[in-house]
mmCIF file with all atom_site columns, C-alpha atoms in Angstrom:
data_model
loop_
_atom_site.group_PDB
_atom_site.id
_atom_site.type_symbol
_atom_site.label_atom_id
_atom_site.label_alt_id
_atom_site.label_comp_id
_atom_site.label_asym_id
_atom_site.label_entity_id
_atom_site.label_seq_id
_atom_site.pdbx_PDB_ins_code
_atom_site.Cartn_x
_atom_site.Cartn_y
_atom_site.Cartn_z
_atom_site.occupancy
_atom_site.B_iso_or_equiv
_atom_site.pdbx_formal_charge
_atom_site.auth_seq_id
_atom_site.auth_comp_id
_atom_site.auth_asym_id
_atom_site.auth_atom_id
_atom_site.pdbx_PDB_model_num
ATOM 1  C CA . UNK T 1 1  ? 25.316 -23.199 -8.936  1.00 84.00 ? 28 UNK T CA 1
ATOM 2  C CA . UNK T 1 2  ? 23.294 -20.813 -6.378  1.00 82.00 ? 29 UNK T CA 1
ATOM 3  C CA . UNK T 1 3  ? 25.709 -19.251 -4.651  1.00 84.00 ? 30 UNK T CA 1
ATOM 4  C CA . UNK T 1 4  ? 27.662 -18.647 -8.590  1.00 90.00 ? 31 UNK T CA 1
ATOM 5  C CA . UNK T 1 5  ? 23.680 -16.841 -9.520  1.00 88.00 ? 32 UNK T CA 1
ATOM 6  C CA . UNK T 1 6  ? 23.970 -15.023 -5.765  1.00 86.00 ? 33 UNK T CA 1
ATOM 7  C CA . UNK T 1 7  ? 27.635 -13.396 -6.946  1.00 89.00 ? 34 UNK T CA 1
ATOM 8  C CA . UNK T 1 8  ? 26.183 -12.694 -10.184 1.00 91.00 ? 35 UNK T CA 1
ATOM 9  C CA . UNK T 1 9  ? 22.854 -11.123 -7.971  1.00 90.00 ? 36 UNK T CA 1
ATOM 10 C CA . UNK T 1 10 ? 25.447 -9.124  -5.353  1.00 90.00 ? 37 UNK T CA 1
ATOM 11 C CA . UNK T 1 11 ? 27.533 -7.464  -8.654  1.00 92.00 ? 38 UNK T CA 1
ATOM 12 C CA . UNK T 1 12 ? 24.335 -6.577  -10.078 1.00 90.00 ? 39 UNK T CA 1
ATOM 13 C CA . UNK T 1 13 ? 22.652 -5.098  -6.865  1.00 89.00 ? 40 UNK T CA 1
ATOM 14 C CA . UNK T 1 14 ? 25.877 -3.303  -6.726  1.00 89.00 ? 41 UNK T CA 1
ATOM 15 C CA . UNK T 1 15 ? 25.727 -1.760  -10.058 1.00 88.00 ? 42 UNK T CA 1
ATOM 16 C CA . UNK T 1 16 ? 22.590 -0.969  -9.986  1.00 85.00 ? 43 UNK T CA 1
ATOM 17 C CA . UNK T 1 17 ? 23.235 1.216   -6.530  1.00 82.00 ? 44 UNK T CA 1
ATOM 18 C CA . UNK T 1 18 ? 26.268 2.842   -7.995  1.00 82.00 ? 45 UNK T CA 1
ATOM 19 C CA . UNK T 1 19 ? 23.927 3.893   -11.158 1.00 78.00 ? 46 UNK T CA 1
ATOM 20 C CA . UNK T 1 20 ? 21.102 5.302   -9.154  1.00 73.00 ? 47 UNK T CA 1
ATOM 21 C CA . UNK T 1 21 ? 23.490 7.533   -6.745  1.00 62.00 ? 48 UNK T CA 1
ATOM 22 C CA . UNK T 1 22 ? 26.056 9.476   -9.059  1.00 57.00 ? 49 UNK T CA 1
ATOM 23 C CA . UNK T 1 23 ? 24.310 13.398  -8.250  1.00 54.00 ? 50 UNK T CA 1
ATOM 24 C CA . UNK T 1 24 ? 21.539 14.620  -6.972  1.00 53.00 ? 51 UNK T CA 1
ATOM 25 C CA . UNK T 1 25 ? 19.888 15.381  -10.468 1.00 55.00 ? 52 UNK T CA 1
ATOM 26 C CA . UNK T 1 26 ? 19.067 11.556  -10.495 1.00 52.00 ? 53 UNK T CA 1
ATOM 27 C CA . UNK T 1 27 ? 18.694 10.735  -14.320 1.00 53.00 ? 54 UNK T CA 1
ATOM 28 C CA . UNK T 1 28 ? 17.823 13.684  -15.670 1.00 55.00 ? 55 UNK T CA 1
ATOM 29 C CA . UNK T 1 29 ? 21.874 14.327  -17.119 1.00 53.00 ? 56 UNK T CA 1
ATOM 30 C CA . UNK T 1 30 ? 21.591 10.579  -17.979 1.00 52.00 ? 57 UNK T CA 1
ATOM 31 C CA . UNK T 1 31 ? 18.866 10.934  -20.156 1.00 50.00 ? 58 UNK T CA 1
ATOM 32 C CA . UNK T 1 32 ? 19.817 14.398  -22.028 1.00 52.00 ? 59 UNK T CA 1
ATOM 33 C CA . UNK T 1 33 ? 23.384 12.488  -22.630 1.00 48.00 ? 60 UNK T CA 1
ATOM 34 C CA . UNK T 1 34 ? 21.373 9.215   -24.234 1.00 50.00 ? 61 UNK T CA 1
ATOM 35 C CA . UNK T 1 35 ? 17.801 8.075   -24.961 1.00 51.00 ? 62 UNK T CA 1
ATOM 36 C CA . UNK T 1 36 ? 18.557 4.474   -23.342 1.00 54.00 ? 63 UNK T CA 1
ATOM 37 C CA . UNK T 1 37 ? 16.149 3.847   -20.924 1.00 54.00 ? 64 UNK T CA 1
ATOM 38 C CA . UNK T 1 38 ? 13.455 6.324   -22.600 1.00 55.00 ? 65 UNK T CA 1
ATOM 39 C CA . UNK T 1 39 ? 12.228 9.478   -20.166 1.00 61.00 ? 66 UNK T CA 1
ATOM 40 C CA . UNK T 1 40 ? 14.205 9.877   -16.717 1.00 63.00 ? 67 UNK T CA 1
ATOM 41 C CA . UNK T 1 41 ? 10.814 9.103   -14.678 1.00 73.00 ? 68 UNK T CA 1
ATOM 42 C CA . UNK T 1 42 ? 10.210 5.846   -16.461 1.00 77.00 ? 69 UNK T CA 1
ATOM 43 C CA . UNK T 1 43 ? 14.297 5.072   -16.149 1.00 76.00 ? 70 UNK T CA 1
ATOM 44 C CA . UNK T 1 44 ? 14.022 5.662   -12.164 1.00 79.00 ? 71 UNK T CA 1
ATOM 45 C CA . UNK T 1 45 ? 10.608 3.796   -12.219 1.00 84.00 ? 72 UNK T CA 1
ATOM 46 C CA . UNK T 1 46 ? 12.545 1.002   -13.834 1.00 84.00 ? 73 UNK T CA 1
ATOM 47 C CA . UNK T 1 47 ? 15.481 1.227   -11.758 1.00 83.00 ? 74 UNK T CA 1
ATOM 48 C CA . UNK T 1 48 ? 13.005 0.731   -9.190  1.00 86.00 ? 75 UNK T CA 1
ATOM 49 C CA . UNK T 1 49 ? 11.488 -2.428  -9.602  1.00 89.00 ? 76 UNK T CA 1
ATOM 50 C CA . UNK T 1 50 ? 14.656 -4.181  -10.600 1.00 87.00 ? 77 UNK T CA 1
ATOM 51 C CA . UNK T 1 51 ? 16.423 -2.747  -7.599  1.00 88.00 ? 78 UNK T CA 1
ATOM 52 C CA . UNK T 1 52 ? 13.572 -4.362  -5.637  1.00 91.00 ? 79 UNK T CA 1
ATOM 53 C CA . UNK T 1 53 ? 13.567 -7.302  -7.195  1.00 92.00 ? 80 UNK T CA 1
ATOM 54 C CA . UNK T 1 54 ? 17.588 -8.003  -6.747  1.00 90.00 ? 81 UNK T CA 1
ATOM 55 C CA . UNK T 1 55 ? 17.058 -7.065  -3.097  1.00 90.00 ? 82 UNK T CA 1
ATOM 56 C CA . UNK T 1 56 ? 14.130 -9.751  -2.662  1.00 93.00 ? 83 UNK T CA 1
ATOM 57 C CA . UNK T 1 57 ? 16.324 -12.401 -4.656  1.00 90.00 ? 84 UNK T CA 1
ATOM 58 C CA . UNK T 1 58 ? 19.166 -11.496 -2.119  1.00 89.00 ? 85 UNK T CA 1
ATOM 59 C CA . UNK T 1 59 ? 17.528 -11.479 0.653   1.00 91.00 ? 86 UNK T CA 1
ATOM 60 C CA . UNK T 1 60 ? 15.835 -14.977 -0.526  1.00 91.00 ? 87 UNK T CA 1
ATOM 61 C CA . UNK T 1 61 ? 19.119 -16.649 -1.077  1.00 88.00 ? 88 UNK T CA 1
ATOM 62 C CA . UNK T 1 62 ? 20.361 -15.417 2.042   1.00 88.00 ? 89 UNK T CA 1
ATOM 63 C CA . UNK T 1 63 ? 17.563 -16.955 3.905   1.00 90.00 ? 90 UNK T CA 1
ATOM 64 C CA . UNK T 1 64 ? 18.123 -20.343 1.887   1.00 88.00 ? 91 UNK T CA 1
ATOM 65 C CA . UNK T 1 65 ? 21.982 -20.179 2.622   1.00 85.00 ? 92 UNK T CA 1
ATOM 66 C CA . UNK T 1 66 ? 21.434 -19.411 6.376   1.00 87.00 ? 93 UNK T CA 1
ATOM 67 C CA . UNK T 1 67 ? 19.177 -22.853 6.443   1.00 83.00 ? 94 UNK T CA 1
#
């Protein structure tokens, strides 16, 4: 069941890399295109904290798996 929710964890972390790195206007053309994730600033602040978080969770899991 943990390492199933540490696949889930790595597609996510993955995702959420490939979203944050498609030009160097960040969100900007993201959020002109769709009103999603409300202003660009608060979409990369958001982006963020759950890229953090996924990277602690991985990292945490890692350490368990490793033990």
């Amino acid at each position: 069941m943990v390492k199933v929710l540490w696949l889930i964890l790595n597609l996510f972390l993955i995702l959420i890399i490939f979203v944050r790195v498609p030009n160097n206007n960040g969100l900007s053309s993201f959020d002109t295109k769709n009103n999603l994730l409300g202003s660009a600033n608060s979409a990369e602040k958001t982006l963020d904290k759950l890229t953090w978080s996924l990277i602690l969770g991985y990292f945490i899991l890692a350490v368990k798996f490793n033990f």
